[in-house]
Amino acid sequence: MAPPLANIVPTVQSLVPLCPEPVIESHIRRAATRFCEDTLAWVETLSAAQVVAADFPYVVPAGAGRSVSRILSVAIDGMAPPLDASSVDYEERHANNWLGATGVPDRFVEAPIGILHLVPLPNLSTSMAVTVALEPSSTGTEIGDDVYVKHWETIMSGAVVLLSIIPGVPWSSGEMAAVHGTLYDLGVAKAKVHAHLHRRLPQLSTSPAAL
């Protein structure tokens, strides 16, 4: 079971003791979402789905309390390496009828966020495994276990910053915002390095098949 973000409430409350708990909870969620968007640290490979051409555009199922930050990779029929990442602009400049052509997919496009297109569309039923970066949704109360263990303090600092810069409230504090802003930025930088080292960011396609 994913750790609840509410676990961070007591630590934040000790730093902004005049702030009501519901306000703290909502800003922890905001900070967790911002952290996930900034770092792509919450990564999961979803269960493989059997798809056909008619299933596209495909809405990637993030799960309850979660939203997709970015599609990182797509693999079909258990084959390696995964498909190349492409873009709408690239396809419109280099491919004919990229939304309707069928064949064996060799690249993917995410447009808009969380909506997947295979290029070309599969001409046969295809097993598709999607790896995504996730973030808590507007109603989410949990975050990935690995993200929580490694980065809860960064998320806590992000929440303190968001709370400390609210104007006209008893817990406003420029000094607190500055201190925890620095801690948040350091934590984000560390998480980004980790994501880069694990090659989580897809590269745009430059394969001859797309030209």
GROMACS .gro file of C-alpha atoms in nm, residues 125-201:
model
   77
  125SER     CA    1  -0.381  -0.703  -3.185
  126THR     CA    2  -0.075  -0.594  -2.988
  127SER     CA    3   0.038  -0.628  -2.627
  128MET     CA    4   0.144  -0.285  -2.500
  129ALA     CA    5   0.327  -0.200  -2.176
  130VAL     CA    6   0.348   0.169  -2.084
  131THR     CA    7   0.590   0.322  -1.833
  132VAL     CA    8   0.471   0.651  -1.691
  133ALA     CA    9   0.573   0.923  -1.449
  134LEU     CA   10   0.287   0.978  -1.207
  135GLU     CA   11   0.171   1.251  -0.971
  136PRO     CA   12  -0.107   1.270  -0.711
  137SER     CA   13  -0.437   1.381  -0.861
  138SER     CA   14  -0.642   1.667  -0.715
  139THR     CA   15  -0.801   1.413  -0.480
  140GLY     CA   16  -0.496   1.193  -0.430
  141THR     CA   17  -0.385   1.108  -0.078
  142GLU     CA   18  -0.090   0.876  -0.149
  143ILE     CA   19   0.241   0.864  -0.334
  144GLY     CA   20   0.472   0.587  -0.448
  145ASP     CA   21   0.658   0.407  -0.171
  146ASP     CA   22   1.004   0.465  -0.316
  147VAL     CA   23   0.932   0.835  -0.372
  148TYR     CA   24   0.804   0.876  -0.017
  149VAL     CA   25   1.103   0.702   0.143
  150LYS     CA   26   1.363   0.899  -0.055
  151HIS     CA   27   1.195   1.236  -0.092
  152TRP     CA   28   0.938   1.302   0.181
  153GLU     CA   29   1.157   1.572   0.334
  154THR     CA   30   1.176   1.755   0.002
  155ILE     CA   31   0.798   1.738  -0.034
  156MET     CA   32   0.768   1.862   0.326
  157SER     CA   33   0.990   2.161   0.246
  158GLY     CA   34   0.783   2.231  -0.066
  159ALA     CA   35   0.467   2.239   0.144
  160VAL     CA   36   0.628   2.473   0.400
  161VAL     CA   37   0.725   2.711   0.118
  162LEU     CA   38   0.373   2.714  -0.025
  163LEU     CA   39   0.223   2.779   0.318
  164SER     CA   40   0.480   3.041   0.420
  165ILE     CA   41   0.417   3.262   0.117
  166ILE     CA   42   0.040   3.287   0.173
  167PRO     CA   43  -0.014   3.659   0.242
  168GLY     CA   44  -0.200   3.789   0.542
  169VAL     CA   45  -0.203   3.475   0.755
  170PRO     CA   46  -0.040   3.426   1.098
  171TRP     CA   47   0.208   3.168   0.966
  172SER     CA   48   0.344   3.375   0.676
  173SER     CA   49   0.725   3.384   0.693
  174GLY     CA   50   0.970   3.505   0.431
  175GLU     CA   51   1.257   3.354   0.628
  176MET     CA   52   1.089   3.011   0.646
  177ALA     CA   53   1.006   3.026   0.274
  178ALA     CA   54   1.368   3.109   0.188
  179VAL     CA   55   1.518   2.831   0.400
  180HIS     CA   56   1.281   2.561   0.280
  181GLY     CA   57   1.289   2.692  -0.077
  182THR     CA   58   1.662   2.617  -0.080
  183LEU     CA   59   1.604   2.271   0.070
  184TYR     CA   60   1.332   2.198  -0.186
  185ASP     CA   61   1.552   2.305  -0.477
  186LEU     CA   62   1.840   2.087  -0.353
  187GLY     CA   63   1.607   1.788  -0.318
  188VAL     CA   64   1.465   1.839  -0.667
  189ALA     CA   65   1.814   1.865  -0.817
  190LYS     CA   66   1.916   1.538  -0.649
  191ALA     CA   67   1.602   1.361  -0.772
  192LYS     CA   68   1.658   1.488  -1.128
  193VAL     CA   69   2.013   1.350  -1.129
  194HIS     CA   70   1.880   1.014  -1.014
  195ALA     CA   71   1.617   1.014  -1.292
  196HIS     CA   72   1.878   1.104  -1.554
  197LEU     CA   73   2.117   0.832  -1.442
  198HIS     CA   74   1.837   0.577  -1.476
  199ARG     CA   75   1.756   0.703  -1.828
  200ARG     CA   76   1.390   0.766  -1.755
  201LEU     CA   77   1.350   1.048  -2.007
   0.00000   0.00000   0.00000
